[in-house]
mmCIF file of C-alpha atoms in Angstrom:
data_model
loop_
_atom_site.group_PDB
_atom_site.id
_atom_site.type_symbol
_atom_site.label_atom_id
_atom_site.label_comp_id
_atom_site.label_asym_id
_atom_site.label_seq_id
_atom_site.Cartn_x
_atom_site.Cartn_y
_atom_site.Cartn_z
ATOM 1 C CA MET D 11 136.317 139.970 141.187
ATOM 2 C CA ASN D 12 139.523 141.094 142.850
ATOM 3 C CA LEU D 13 139.667 144.912 142.694
ATOM 4 C CA PRO D 14 142.730 147.047 143.363
ATOM 5 C CA ARG D 15 142.729 149.555 146.206
ATOM 6 C CA LEU D 16 142.182 153.068 144.832
ATOM 7 C CA ASP D 17 143.212 156.476 146.087
ATOM 8 C CA PRO D 18 139.913 158.058 147.289
ATOM 9 C CA SER D 19 141.283 161.553 146.596
ATOM 10 C CA LYS D 20 141.231 160.849 142.832
ATOM 11 C CA ASN D 21 138.083 161.117 140.716
ATOM 12 C CA TYR D 22 137.274 157.714 139.216
ATOM 13 C CA ALA D 23 133.522 158.366 138.817
ATOM 14 C CA GLY D 24 132.375 157.661 135.291
ATOM 15 C CA LEU D 25 135.329 155.434 134.466
ATOM 16 C CA TYR D 26 135.081 151.680 133.999
ATOM 17 C CA VAL D 27 136.162 148.490 135.693
ATOM 18 C CA VAL D 28 136.964 145.588 133.387
ATOM 19 C CA ASP D 29 136.785 142.064 134.789
ATOM 20 C CA PHE D 30 139.321 139.892 132.964
ATOM 21 C CA GLY D 31 138.313 136.835 135.001
ATOM 22 C CA ASP D 32 141.425 136.275 137.112
ATOM 23 C CA THR D 33 142.167 139.997 137.446
ATOM 24 C CA ALA D 34 140.315 143.303 137.187
ATOM 25 C CA ALA D 35 141.449 146.729 136.058
ATOM 26 C CA VAL D 36 140.021 150.123 136.996
ATOM 27 C CA GLY D 37 140.160 153.387 135.082
ATOM 28 C CA TYR D 38 139.170 152.747 131.464
ATOM 29 C CA THR D 39 137.148 155.247 129.429
ATOM 30 C CA ALA D 40 134.192 153.996 127.378
ATOM 31 C CA GLU D 41 136.251 154.315 124.176
ATOM 32 C CA GLU D 42 139.039 152.265 125.708
ATOM 33 C CA VAL D 43 136.586 149.551 126.757
ATOM 34 C CA ALA D 44 135.283 149.495 123.175
ATOM 35 C CA ILE D 45 138.859 148.952 121.959
ATOM 36 C CA LEU D 46 139.202 145.963 124.287
ATOM 37 C CA LEU D 47 135.840 144.473 123.294
ATOM 38 C CA GLU D 48 136.799 144.666 119.598
ATOM 39 C CA GLN D 49 139.609 142.191 120.288
ATOM 40 C CA GLU D 50 138.477 138.578 119.901
ATOM 41 C CA LYS D 51 140.215 137.440 123.078
ATOM 42 C CA TYR D 52 138.490 140.180 125.129
ATOM 43 C CA ALA D 53 135.036 140.062 123.476
ATOM 44 C CA ALA D 54 133.354 138.398 126.489
ATOM 45 C CA LEU D 55 134.720 140.693 129.202
ATOM 46 C CA LYS D 56 132.404 141.881 131.951
ATOM 47 C CA VAL D 57 132.358 145.658 132.304
ATOM 48 C CA TYR D 58 131.133 147.873 135.140
ATOM 49 C CA LYS D 59 130.770 151.626 135.400
ATOM 50 C CA LEU D 60 132.231 153.155 138.554
ATOM 51 C CA HIS D 61 129.666 155.579 139.987
ATOM 52 C CA ARG D 62 131.200 156.418 143.316
ATOM 53 C CA LEU D 63 134.368 155.743 145.265
ATOM 54 C CA HIS D 64 133.917 156.022 149.030
ATOM 55 C CA PRO D 65 136.615 157.284 151.453
ATOM 56 C CA ASP D 66 137.169 153.733 152.715
ATOM 57 C CA GLY D 67 138.031 152.600 149.176
ATOM 58 C CA THR D 68 134.788 150.734 148.463
ATOM 59 C CA MET D 69 133.173 151.317 145.088
ATOM 60 C CA GLU D 70 129.648 151.571 143.720
ATOM 61 C CA LEU D 71 129.570 149.752 140.381
ATOM 62 C CA LYS D 72 126.871 149.230 137.761
ATOM 63 C CA GLY D 73 127.069 146.479 135.140
ATOM 64 C CA VAL D 74 127.031 147.642 131.523
ATOM 65 C CA SER D 75 125.402 145.725 128.664
ATOM 66 C CA PRO D 76 127.785 144.867 125.801
ATOM 67 C CA ARG D 77 125.322 146.420 123.313
ATOM 68 C CA ARG D 78 126.032 149.906 124.712
ATOM 69 C CA TRP D 79 129.571 149.922 123.305
ATOM 70 C CA SER D 80 128.632 149.893 119.628
ATOM 71 C CA ALA D 81 125.556 152.138 119.936
ATOM 72 C CA GLU D 82 125.382 155.873 119.363
ATOM 73 C CA SER D 83 122.976 158.250 121.077
ATOM 74 C CA ALA D 84 121.955 161.825 120.303
ATOM 75 C CA PHE D 85 120.464 165.074 121.463
ATOM 76 C CA VAL D 86 118.476 166.636 118.619
ATOM 77 C CA PHE D 87 117.501 170.298 118.962
ATOM 78 C CA SER D 88 114.824 170.909 116.321
ATOM 79 C CA SER D 89 113.313 174.168 115.087
ATOM 80 C CA ARG D 90 111.071 175.470 112.339
ATOM 81 C CA ASP D 91 113.725 178.017 111.392
ATOM 82 C CA ALA D 92 117.127 177.176 109.861
ATOM 83 C CA ALA D 93 118.697 180.278 111.456
ATOM 84 C CA ARG D 94 117.808 179.008 114.931
ATOM 85 C CA ALA D 95 119.357 175.593 114.222
ATOM 86 C CA GLU D 96 122.506 177.323 112.921
ATOM 87 C CA HIS D 97 122.578 179.453 116.077
ATOM 88 C CA ASP D 98 122.309 176.298 118.223
ATOM 89 C CA PHE D 99 125.186 174.764 116.260
ATOM 90 C CA ASP D 100 127.388 177.829 116.828
ATOM 91 C CA ALA D 101 126.406 177.997 120.521
ATOM 92 C CA LEU D 102 127.348 174.331 121.042
ATOM 93 C CA VAL D 103 130.715 174.835 119.314
ATOM 94 C CA ALA D 104 131.419 177.844 121.564
ATOM 95 C CA LEU D 105 130.291 175.929 124.657
ATOM 96 C CA ALA D 106 132.607 173.018 123.799
ATOM 97 C CA GLU D 107 135.546 175.393 123.296
ATOM 98 C CA ASN D 108 135.064 176.775 126.832
ATOM 99 C CA ASP D 109 134.127 173.493 128.526
ATOM 100 C CA PRO D 110 134.626 170.382 126.371
ATOM 101 C CA PRO D 111 131.989 167.652 126.565
ATOM 102 C CA PRO D 112 132.748 164.483 128.530
ATOM 103 C CA CYS D 113 133.344 162.414 125.388
ATOM 104 C CA ARG D 114 134.203 162.825 121.735
ATOM 105 C CA THR D 115 131.066 164.207 120.094
ATOM 106 C CA ARG D 116 129.931 164.870 116.535
ATOM 107 C CA LEU D 117 127.865 167.997 115.977
ATOM 108 C CA LEU D 118 125.701 168.300 112.863
ATOM 109 C CA VAL D 119 123.247 170.877 111.590
ATOM 110 C CA GLY D 120 120.856 170.507 108.697
ATOM 111 C CA ARG D 121 117.348 169.690 107.555
ATOM 112 C CA LEU D 122 115.447 166.491 108.345
ATOM 113 C CA SER D 123 114.321 165.009 105.023
ATOM 114 C CA TYR D 124 111.047 163.432 106.191
ATOM 115 C CA ALA D 125 109.461 166.902 106.740
ATOM 116 C CA PRO D 126 108.527 166.917 110.435
ATOM 117 C CA LEU D 127 106.888 169.951 112.052
ATOM 118 C CA PHE D 128 110.362 171.101 113.221
ATOM 119 C CA PRO D 129 112.613 170.147 110.257
ATOM 120 C CA GLU D 130 115.745 172.184 111.057
ATOM 121 C CA ALA D 131 118.034 170.488 113.546
ATOM 122 C CA ALA D 132 121.315 170.746 115.384
ATOM 123 C CA ALA D 133 122.317 167.309 116.666
ATOM 124 C CA LEU D 134 124.951 166.049 119.096
ATOM 125 C CA LEU D 135 125.935 162.412 118.437
ATOM 126 C CA TYR D 136 128.096 160.520 120.922
ATOM 127 C CA PRO D 137 128.704 157.014 122.295
ATOM 128 C CA ALA D 138 125.538 155.766 124.029
ATOM 129 C CA GLU D 139 127.453 154.867 127.162
ATOM 130 C CA TYR D 140 127.907 158.612 127.831
ATOM 131 C CA GLU D 141 124.189 159.500 127.977
ATOM 132 C CA ASP D 142 124.268 160.442 131.674
ATOM 133 C CA GLU D 143 127.439 162.514 131.312
ATOM 134 C CA MET D 144 126.191 164.347 128.204
ATOM 135 C CA SER D 145 122.891 165.146 129.935
ATOM 136 C CA ALA D 146 124.777 166.498 132.946
ATOM 137 C CA TRP D 147 127.046 168.595 130.680
ATOM 138 C CA LEU D 148 124.078 170.232 128.924
ATOM 139 C CA LEU D 149 122.235 170.784 132.215
ATOM 140 C CA LYS D 150 125.336 172.279 133.828
ATOM 141 C CA HIS D 151 125.327 174.964 131.133
ATOM 142 C CA ASP D 152 121.525 175.260 130.986
ATOM 143 C CA PHE D 153 121.648 174.753 127.215
ATOM 144 C CA GLN D 154 118.194 175.332 125.763
ATOM 145 C CA GLY D 155 118.488 174.748 122.046
ATOM 146 C CA GLY D 156 115.713 174.319 119.523
ATOM 147 C CA GLU D 157 111.991 174.582 119.894
ATOM 148 C CA THR D 158 111.952 170.895 120.797
ATOM 149 C CA CYS D 159 114.612 168.518 122.059
ATOM 150 C CA ASP D 160 114.653 164.764 121.546
ATOM 151 C CA ALA D 161 117.272 162.395 122.874
ATOM 152 C CA GLY D 162 118.281 158.770 122.778
ATOM 153 C CA LEU D 163 119.395 155.908 120.581
ATOM 154 C CA SER D 164 116.457 156.039 118.166
ATOM 155 C CA HIS D 165 117.049 159.741 117.538
ATOM 156 C CA ALA D 166 120.679 159.048 116.618
ATOM 157 C CA ASN D 167 119.402 156.608 113.993
ATOM 158 C CA THR D 168 116.917 159.203 112.713
ATOM 159 C CA VAL D 169 119.632 161.842 112.388
ATOM 160 C CA THR D 170 122.112 159.581 110.611
ATOM 161 C CA SER D 171 119.395 158.355 108.222
ATOM 162 C CA HIS D 172 117.453 161.554 107.528
ATOM 163 C CA LEU D 173 119.523 164.671 108.227
ATOM 164 C CA GLU D 174 120.692 166.571 105.138
ATOM 165 C CA VAL D 175 123.847 167.937 106.750
ATOM 166 C CA HIS D 176 124.850 171.555 106.053
ATOM 167 C CA ARG D 177 127.719 171.828 108.543
ATOM 168 C CA ARG D 178 129.543 169.517 110.927
ATOM 169 C CA ALA D 179 132.093 169.765 113.721
ATOM 170 C CA GLN D 180 133.998 167.271 115.847
ATOM 171 C CA LEU D 181 133.970 168.304 119.516
ATOM 172 C CA PRO D 182 136.982 166.931 121.423
ATOM 173 C CA ALA D 183 136.500 165.343 124.816
ATOM 174 C CA ALA D 184 137.507 166.998 128.060
ATOM 175 C CA VAL D 185 141.254 166.433 128.449
ATOM 176 C CA TRP D 186 141.140 164.551 131.751
ATOM 177 C CA ARG D 187 138.932 161.916 130.127
ATOM 178 C CA GLU D 188 140.773 161.709 126.829
ATOM 179 C CA SER D 189 141.081 158.135 125.664
ATOM 180 C CA ARG D 190 144.402 156.517 124.869
ATOM 181 C CA SER D 191 145.299 155.038 121.504
ATOM 182 C CA ARG D 192 144.559 151.389 120.680
ATOM 183 C CA GLU D 193 148.248 150.564 121.085
ATOM 184 C CA GLU D 194 148.442 152.204 124.520
ATOM 185 C CA VAL D 195 145.278 150.451 125.736
ATOM 186 C CA LEU D 196 146.418 147.007 124.614
ATOM 187 C CA LYS D 197 149.925 147.530 125.999
ATOM 188 C CA ALA D 198 148.481 148.447 129.430
ATOM 189 C CA VAL D 199 146.349 145.290 129.792
ATOM 190 C CA GLY D 200 147.344 143.680 133.063
ATOM 191 C CA GLN D 201 147.825 146.918 134.973
ATOM 192 C CA ALA D 202 145.295 146.997 137.810
ATOM 193 C CA ILE D 203 144.948 150.808 137.801
ATOM 194 C CA GLN D 204 144.776 152.373 134.350
ATOM 195 C CA ARG D 205 144.738 156.027 135.472
#
């Protein structure tokens, strides 16, 4: 893979490298990679997450499974009390207004229909590829919602299948990681550095 030389003063951590075979491009968001993979001619691309860019321009990359692009993950903050779940919902909305999450995120609050011990829940749902970034965002703010907290792909499925939603909000992504439109992404194919 022939990678372009990057400016080490810029923050590329958490962005993606796409290997087109004869060329590679650096600087895609997860949503932008998903746009590429939806296209038949790009469906078999190899994708890597850029973890660290060193001062000499070398990169630490981690391969990403194609299944991660269509999957959704979740943090589910569950309580016995509906008022606590509503409070968690409001606290997460306020947190996102002051410091947006690293990706576009759905926030739901409601009651789990299968009657668990903690049936009231506030849930953050987001693309699975952002699990590390979402964990870091919640830890950064020491968010301690619910009486219990569950996370992961299976919990996203549980929420979408069993949560009787009372309220919802769409939390926009942090501006510096905002994804481009489908048209912009496809038009920029061939550019070695996307950001």
